[in-house]
Short mmCIF file of C-alpha atoms and ligand atoms in Angstrom, two decimals:
data_model
loop_
_atom_site.label_atom_id
_atom_site.label_comp_id
_atom_site.label_asym_id
_atom_site.label_seq_id
_atom_site.Cartn_x
_atom_site.Cartn_y
_atom_site.Cartn_z
CA MET A 18 22.64 6.48 1.69
CA ALA A 19 19.09 5.91 2.89
CA ARG A 20 17.32 2.60 3.08
CA ILE A 21 13.74 2.91 1.86
CA LEU A 22 11.17 0.28 2.82
CA THR A 23 7.49 -0.12 2.09
CA GLY A 24 4.91 -2.88 1.68
CA ILE A 25 1.45 -3.56 0.33
CA GLN A 26 -0.82 -6.20 1.83
CA SER A 27 -2.14 -8.97 -0.40
CA SER A 28 -5.58 -8.52 1.14
CA GLY A 29 -7.07 -7.83 -2.31
CA LYS A 30 -6.08 -6.63 -5.75
CA PRO A 31 -3.84 -3.53 -5.77
CA HIS A 32 -5.79 -0.33 -6.46
CA LEU A 33 -5.42 3.28 -7.51
CA GLY A 34 -4.94 4.37 -3.86
CA ASN A 35 -2.04 1.93 -3.39
CA ILE A 36 -0.47 3.01 -6.66
CA LEU A 37 -0.68 6.77 -6.14
CA GLY A 38 -0.34 6.77 -2.35
CA ALA A 39 2.44 4.24 -1.99
CA MET A 40 3.87 2.57 -5.10
CA LYS A 41 4.66 5.49 -7.42
CA PRO A 42 6.23 7.71 -4.71
CA ALA A 43 8.23 4.75 -3.41
CA ILE A 44 9.49 3.88 -6.88
CA ASP A 45 10.53 7.51 -7.43
CA LEU A 46 12.62 7.32 -4.26
CA SER A 47 14.08 3.96 -5.29
CA ASN A 48 15.30 5.47 -8.56
CA ASP A 49 17.63 7.83 -6.68
CA PRO A 50 21.04 6.08 -6.82
CA GLN A 51 21.69 7.35 -3.26
CA ASN A 52 18.95 5.05 -1.98
CA GLU A 53 18.60 1.33 -1.51
CA SER A 54 15.05 -0.01 -1.43
CA PHE A 55 13.27 -2.94 0.18
CA PHE A 56 9.74 -3.35 -1.17
CA PHE A 57 7.65 -6.30 -0.08
CA ILE A 58 4.25 -7.92 -0.26
CA ALA A 59 2.70 -8.20 3.19
CA ASP A 60 1.12 -11.62 2.72
CA LEU A 61 1.32 -12.49 6.44
CA HIS A 62 -0.70 -9.38 7.22
CA SER A 63 -3.30 -10.41 4.67
CA LEU A 64 -4.06 -13.59 6.64
CA ILE A 65 -5.98 -11.30 9.01
CA THR A 66 -8.73 -11.11 6.41
CA ILE A 67 -7.94 -13.68 3.68
CA LYS A 68 -8.23 -17.26 4.86
CA ASP A 69 -8.35 -18.99 1.45
CA PRO A 70 -4.79 -19.91 0.30
CA GLN A 71 -5.46 -19.62 -3.45
CA THR A 72 -7.09 -16.20 -3.10
CA ARG A 73 -4.09 -14.99 -1.13
CA ILE A 74 -1.64 -16.41 -3.67
CA ASP A 75 -3.56 -14.71 -6.51
CA ASN A 76 -3.56 -11.41 -4.64
CA THR A 77 0.12 -11.74 -3.83
CA ASN A 78 0.92 -12.27 -7.50
CA ALA A 79 -1.27 -9.31 -8.43
CA VAL A 80 0.52 -7.00 -5.98
CA ALA A 81 3.91 -8.26 -7.15
CA ALA A 82 2.96 -7.74 -10.81
CA ALA A 83 1.74 -4.22 -9.95
CA TRP A 84 5.11 -3.28 -8.41
CA LEU A 85 6.89 -4.49 -11.53
CA ALA A 86 4.33 -2.81 -13.81
CA CYS A 87 4.90 0.50 -12.02
CA GLY A 88 8.61 0.21 -12.83
CA PHE A 89 10.33 -1.15 -9.72
CA ASN A 90 13.92 -2.09 -10.54
CA THR A 91 14.61 -5.41 -8.84
CA GLU A 92 18.23 -5.57 -9.93
CA GLN A 93 19.27 -2.62 -7.81
CA ASN A 94 16.78 -3.22 -5.01
CA THR A 95 15.20 -5.94 -2.90
CA PHE A 96 11.74 -7.31 -3.67
CA TYR A 97 10.19 -10.07 -1.56
CA ARG A 98 7.24 -11.75 0.11
CA GLN A 99 7.02 -11.09 3.85
CA SER A 100 6.17 -14.73 4.59
CA ARG A 101 9.34 -16.05 3.00
CA ILE A 102 11.46 -14.39 5.69
CA PRO A 103 10.06 -16.21 8.74
CA GLU A 104 12.52 -14.38 11.03
CA VAL A 105 9.88 -11.64 11.08
CA CYS A 106 7.56 -13.94 13.08
CA GLU A 107 10.17 -14.48 15.77
CA MET A 108 10.82 -10.76 15.92
CA ASN A 109 7.07 -10.25 16.21
CA TRP A 110 6.98 -12.05 19.54
CA TYR A 111 9.83 -9.99 20.94
CA LEU A 112 8.26 -6.70 19.92
CA ASN A 113 4.79 -7.76 21.11
CA CYS A 114 6.32 -7.68 24.57
CA PHE A 115 7.29 -4.04 24.06
CA ALA A 116 3.97 -2.83 22.60
CA PRO A 117 1.71 -1.27 25.26
CA PHE A 118 -1.84 -2.63 25.09
CA PRO A 119 -3.55 0.83 25.20
CA MET A 120 -1.43 2.07 22.30
CA LEU A 121 -2.71 -0.78 20.11
CA ALA A 122 -6.27 -0.47 21.40
CA ASN A 123 -6.32 3.22 20.44
CA ALA A 124 -4.98 2.77 16.91
CA HIS A 125 -7.46 4.40 14.44
CA SER A 126 -7.11 1.60 11.94
CA PHE A 127 -7.94 -1.06 14.56
CA LYS A 128 -10.98 0.87 15.78
CA ASP A 129 -12.18 1.44 12.24
CA LYS A 130 -11.65 -2.11 11.02
CA SER A 131 -12.93 -3.80 14.18
CA ASP A 132 -16.22 -1.94 13.65
CA ARG A 133 -16.54 -3.16 10.07
CA LEU A 134 -15.13 -6.68 10.01
CA SER A 135 -17.00 -9.70 11.36
CA ASP A 136 -13.74 -11.54 12.11
CA VAL A 137 -11.96 -9.34 14.67
CA ASN A 138 -8.94 -11.49 15.46
CA ALA A 139 -5.77 -10.92 17.49
CA GLY A 140 -3.85 -10.46 14.22
CA LEU A 141 -5.94 -7.37 13.47
CA PHE A 142 -5.13 -6.05 16.93
CA THR A 143 -1.38 -6.64 16.71
CA TYR A 144 -1.13 -5.62 13.03
CA PRO A 145 1.00 -2.55 13.90
CA VAL A 146 3.52 -4.70 15.78
CA LEU A 147 4.12 -6.96 12.78
CA MET A 148 4.43 -3.79 10.70
CA ALA A 149 7.01 -2.46 13.17
CA CYS A 150 8.95 -5.72 12.70
CA ASP A 151 8.77 -5.38 8.92
CA ILE A 152 10.39 -1.97 9.18
CA LEU A 153 12.86 -2.48 12.03
CA MET A 154 14.12 -5.86 10.74
CA TYR A 155 15.67 -4.15 7.74
CA ASP A 156 17.14 -1.06 9.44
CA ALA A 157 14.91 1.13 7.27
CA ASN A 158 15.47 4.90 7.38
CA VAL A 159 12.52 6.08 5.29
CA VAL A 160 9.07 4.52 4.89
CA PRO A 161 6.95 6.04 2.09
CA VAL A 162 3.28 5.38 2.91
CA GLY A 163 -0.15 6.91 2.49
CA LYS A 164 -1.55 9.24 5.13
CA ASP A 165 -3.59 6.41 6.65
CA GLN A 166 -0.38 4.76 7.84
CA ARG A 167 0.98 7.79 9.72
CA GLN A 168 -0.12 6.47 13.11
CA HIS A 169 1.33 3.02 12.48
CA LEU A 170 4.68 4.61 11.73
CA GLU A 171 4.46 6.48 15.03
CA ILE A 172 3.80 3.16 16.78
CA THR A 173 6.90 1.67 15.12
CA ARG A 174 8.98 4.61 16.28
CA ASP A 175 7.59 4.40 19.82
CA ILE A 176 8.36 0.69 20.09
CA ALA A 177 11.87 1.16 18.69
CA ASN A 178 12.63 4.12 20.97
CA ALA A 179 11.30 2.30 24.05
CA PHE A 180 13.51 -0.66 23.22
CA ASN A 181 16.60 1.44 22.57
CA ASN A 182 16.06 3.47 25.77
CA GLN A 183 15.55 0.43 27.93
CA TYR A 184 18.74 -1.28 26.80
CA GLY A 185 20.83 1.85 26.59
CA GLU A 186 22.03 0.99 23.14
CA GLU A 187 21.01 1.57 19.57
CA THR A 188 19.54 -1.78 18.61
CA PHE A 189 17.05 -0.29 16.18
CA VAL A 190 17.34 2.37 13.50
CA ILE A 191 14.49 4.87 14.01
CA PRO A 192 12.54 5.22 10.73
CA GLU A 193 10.85 8.32 9.30
CA ALA A 194 7.52 8.23 7.49
CA GLN A 195 7.40 9.93 4.11
CA ILE A 196 3.91 11.01 3.15
CA GLY A 197 3.38 12.73 -0.22
CA LYS A 198 1.81 16.18 0.13
CA GLU A 199 -0.36 16.19 -2.97
CA VAL A 200 -1.40 12.57 -2.90
CA MET A 201 -3.08 12.16 0.42
CA THR A 202 -5.92 9.72 0.84
CA ILE A 203 -7.49 8.62 -2.44
CA PRO A 204 -11.27 8.21 -2.11
CA GLY A 205 -12.95 4.97 -3.11
CA ILE A 206 -16.01 4.71 -5.36
CA ASP A 207 -18.21 5.20 -2.26
CA GLY A 208 -16.27 8.27 -1.05
CA GLN A 209 -14.61 6.58 1.94
CA LYS A 210 -10.86 5.85 1.90
CA MET A 211 -10.17 3.51 -1.02
CA SER A 212 -9.26 0.19 0.64
CA LYS A 213 -8.93 -3.40 -0.44
CA THR A 214 -11.07 -4.52 2.47
CA TYR A 215 -13.89 -2.00 1.81
CA ALA A 216 -14.74 -3.29 -1.69
CA ASN A 217 -14.68 0.28 -3.00
CA THR A 218 -11.54 0.21 -5.09
CA ILE A 219 -10.63 1.08 -8.65
CA ASP A 220 -8.38 -1.65 -10.00
CA ILE A 221 -6.58 0.08 -12.87
CA PHE A 222 -5.39 -3.31 -14.15
CA GLN A 223 -8.88 -4.67 -14.78
CA ALA A 224 -9.93 -5.43 -18.36
CA ASP A 225 -11.63 -2.50 -20.15
CA LYS A 226 -15.23 -3.60 -19.70
CA PRO A 227 -15.27 -4.41 -15.97
CA LEU A 228 -13.10 -1.35 -15.31
CA ARG A 229 -15.64 0.90 -17.03
CA LYS A 230 -18.53 -0.84 -15.26
CA ASN A 231 -16.84 -0.26 -11.89
CA ILE A 232 -16.17 3.43 -12.61
CA MET A 233 -19.82 3.87 -13.56
CA LYS A 234 -20.68 2.72 -10.00
CA ILE A 235 -19.01 5.76 -8.38
CA VAL A 236 -21.57 7.25 -6.00
CA THR A 237 -23.06 10.64 -6.97
CA ASP A 238 -25.92 12.83 -5.82
CA SER A 239 -29.10 12.96 -7.87
CA THR A 240 -28.71 16.40 -9.52
CA PRO A 241 -30.40 16.14 -12.96
CA LEU A 242 -28.24 16.21 -16.08
CA GLU A 243 -29.19 19.73 -17.14
CA GLU A 244 -28.47 21.39 -13.78
CA PRO A 245 -25.07 22.75 -12.66
CA LYS A 246 -23.10 20.48 -10.31
CA ASP A 247 -20.68 21.12 -7.47
CA PRO A 248 -17.24 19.81 -8.53
CA ASP A 249 -15.84 20.23 -5.03
CA ASN A 250 -18.25 17.73 -3.52
CA ASP A 251 -18.05 14.96 -6.03
CA ILE A 252 -16.00 11.75 -5.99
CA THR A 253 -15.61 11.44 -9.78
CA PHE A 254 -14.31 14.99 -10.06
CA SER A 255 -11.92 14.50 -7.19
CA LEU A 256 -10.49 11.29 -8.72
CA TYR A 257 -10.24 12.97 -12.13
CA SER A 258 -8.41 15.95 -10.59
CA ILE A 259 -5.81 13.69 -9.06
CA LEU A 260 -4.93 12.16 -12.44
CA ALA A 261 -5.57 14.89 -15.01
CA ASP A 262 -3.43 17.87 -15.95
CA GLU A 263 -4.44 21.41 -14.98
CA ASN A 264 -6.22 22.24 -18.25
CA GLN A 265 -8.24 19.05 -18.21
CA VAL A 266 -9.30 19.68 -14.61
CA GLU A 267 -10.33 23.25 -15.40
CA GLU A 268 -12.33 22.09 -18.40
CA MET A 269 -14.20 19.52 -16.33
CA ARG A 270 -14.82 22.10 -13.58
CA GLN A 271 -16.44 24.42 -16.14
CA ASN A 272 -18.53 21.52 -17.46
CA TYR A 273 -19.82 20.80 -13.95
CA LEU A 274 -20.63 24.45 -13.27
CA GLY A 275 -22.22 24.99 -16.68
CA GLY A 276 -24.90 22.28 -16.49
CA ASN A 277 -25.96 19.89 -19.27
CA TYR A 278 -23.05 17.73 -18.26
CA GLY A 279 -23.98 14.50 -16.50
CA TYR A 280 -22.04 12.43 -13.99
CA GLY A 281 -21.98 9.69 -16.64
CA HIS A 282 -19.96 12.03 -18.91
CA ALA A 283 -17.48 12.71 -16.12
CA LYS A 284 -17.15 9.00 -15.35
CA GLN A 285 -16.51 8.22 -19.02
CA ALA A 286 -13.77 10.90 -19.06
CA LEU A 287 -12.22 9.38 -15.93
CA TYR A 288 -12.31 5.90 -17.49
CA GLU A 289 -10.61 7.12 -20.68
CA LEU A 290 -7.99 8.99 -18.69
CA ILE A 291 -7.14 5.86 -16.67
CA LEU A 292 -6.76 3.80 -19.86
CA GLU A 293 -4.50 6.46 -21.33
CA LYS A 294 -2.38 7.19 -18.25
CA PHE A 295 -1.79 3.59 -17.28
CA ALA A 296 -1.53 1.97 -20.74
CA LYS A 297 2.06 0.84 -20.23
CA GLU A 298 1.45 -0.39 -16.67
CA ARG A 299 -1.59 -2.38 -17.78
CA GLU A 300 0.41 -4.12 -20.47
CA THR A 301 3.32 -5.04 -18.17
CA TYR A 302 0.94 -6.21 -15.45
CA ASN A 303 -0.82 -8.57 -17.85
CA TYR A 304 2.51 -9.91 -19.06
CA TYR A 305 3.56 -10.89 -15.53
CA MET A 306 0.14 -12.28 -14.61
CA GLU A 307 0.33 -14.50 -17.68
CA ASN A 308 3.87 -15.61 -16.75
CA PRO A 309 3.76 -16.45 -13.02
CA ASP A 310 7.08 -18.30 -13.27
CA LEU A 311 8.79 -15.00 -14.10
CA LEU A 312 7.17 -13.37 -11.07
CA GLU A 313 8.30 -16.23 -8.87
CA LYS A 314 11.85 -15.87 -10.14
CA GLU A 315 11.88 -12.16 -9.29
CA LEU A 316 10.56 -12.79 -5.79
CA VAL A 317 12.93 -15.64 -4.96
CA LYS A 318 15.87 -13.49 -6.04
CA GLY A 319 14.80 -10.76 -3.58
CA GLU A 320 14.07 -13.14 -0.74
CA GLU A 321 17.66 -14.31 -0.64
CA LYS A 322 18.90 -10.73 -0.31
CA ALA A 323 16.29 -9.76 2.30
CA ARG A 324 17.03 -12.74 4.51
CA VAL A 325 20.66 -11.79 4.98
CA VAL A 326 19.66 -8.46 6.55
CA ALA A 327 16.80 -9.92 8.59
CA LYS A 328 19.00 -12.60 10.14
CA ASP A 329 21.57 -10.02 11.10
CA VAL A 330 19.09 -7.67 12.83
CA LEU A 331 17.36 -10.57 14.59
CA LYS A 332 20.71 -11.69 15.99
CA ARG A 333 21.28 -8.18 17.34
CA VAL A 334 17.89 -8.21 19.09
CA LYS A 335 18.31 -11.71 20.53
CA SER A 336 21.70 -10.87 21.81
CA THR A 337 20.40 -7.68 23.49
CA LEU A 338 17.57 -9.66 25.09
CA GLY A 339 19.85 -12.43 26.30
CA PHE A 340 18.48 -15.12 24.01
CA ILE A 341 21.87 -15.92 22.53
P1 ATP B 404 -6.45 -2.98 3.54
O1 ATP B 404 -7.87 -2.60 3.24
O2 ATP B 404 -6.22 -4.47 3.61
O3 ATP B 404 -5.88 -2.25 4.73
P2 ATP B 404 -5.36 -1.03 1.75
O4 ATP B 404 -6.09 -0.89 0.49
O5 ATP B 404 -5.59 -0.05 2.84
O6 ATP B 404 -5.62 -2.54 2.27
P3 ATP B 404 -2.61 -1.43 2.43
O7 ATP B 404 -1.91 -2.65 1.97
O8 ATP B 404 -3.10 -1.34 3.85
O9 ATP B 404 -3.81 -1.11 1.42
O10 ATP B 404 -1.67 -0.17 2.19
C1 ATP B 404 -0.57 -0.20 1.28
C2 ATP B 404 -0.08 1.21 1.06
O11 ATP B 404 -1.04 1.91 0.26
C3 ATP B 404 0.11 2.03 2.32
O12 ATP B 404 1.28 2.81 2.17
C4 ATP B 404 -1.10 2.89 2.39
O13 ATP B 404 -0.86 4.10 3.07
C5 ATP B 404 -1.38 3.13 0.90
N1 ATP B 404 -2.81 3.37 0.68
C6 ATP B 404 -3.81 2.49 0.90
N2 ATP B 404 -4.99 3.03 0.60
C7 ATP B 404 -4.74 4.30 0.18
C8 ATP B 404 -5.55 5.38 -0.27
N3 ATP B 404 -6.87 5.26 -0.36
N4 ATP B 404 -4.94 6.55 -0.62
C9 ATP B 404 -3.59 6.68 -0.55
N5 ATP B 404 -2.77 5.70 -0.14
C10 ATP B 404 -3.32 4.52 0.23
MG1 MG B 405 -4.75 -0.44 4.85
#
């Protein structure tokens, strides 16, 4: 049996990149009866960027509702908010003392975000250590994530191996990353990696009108309507290709190459496809967002289960370090 673990930060509303890159593949794995899954909402991580409590609570509920909307089975698995298992903060200190400074300073995500954000705090710097705690605290074997998290998984493995080697015993289970081959990094409406913190996301749960308005903002070049267009260098086409079936993709490719087909037409097709593909998810999401007490019930149920494992692993670490 493998223990699967993955999380989404509540740094914004969940988006198409989170859903295709992390949630759907993770839920597929969780449906295998051989697996046991721990899926959580990384609300402590989101404090790096979100300082307003109500915004963070709203985002946390949105991420939780998205997991349920995408079909996560909370009866068989464990579903929780990171902050409700405060043992992770104690573990964070221990592992901070095993995380080499240059390794954190060289992390791509830190370099990238520290260039863009005005608030470059120590939490941003030590983000990968808290992530290592999230994973190691629950003895996870497999961590399904998007390609952007590959390096953070390597950091987790390095910290765990260093710890195990130093103490000559297997305190930590060494996790493996699982990165879907087809779904790599989903581009945002500006062509960079779709990210909650870059304000370039497509929120598939938005109401029809704002969703359409947002899709119409996808950046394009200025090729006139009547001229042929290059499908292989266009964000709308690339998003459409990720969601559509082969025939639909081929049809749109021919439209691009043939001319007299505008980017507005392609965006409209993408919008309609999203409404069609995610109809059920949109309905379930709205149901949970309108019934926050049901969400809360789901999360509290999972927190009790998660805490049992976290306490046990923390005890193992403290005992190894001589703190018990
Ligand atoms: P932030 O901007 O706060 O870092 P994010 O949008 O990058 O947020 P995370 O919470 O960091 O989302 O990531 C949650 C999961 O979603 C991770 O497994 C990550 O690899 C995956 N993911 C995030 N963005 C994308 C993307 N554009 N394409 C594919 N997977 C993604
Ligand atoms: Mg991210």
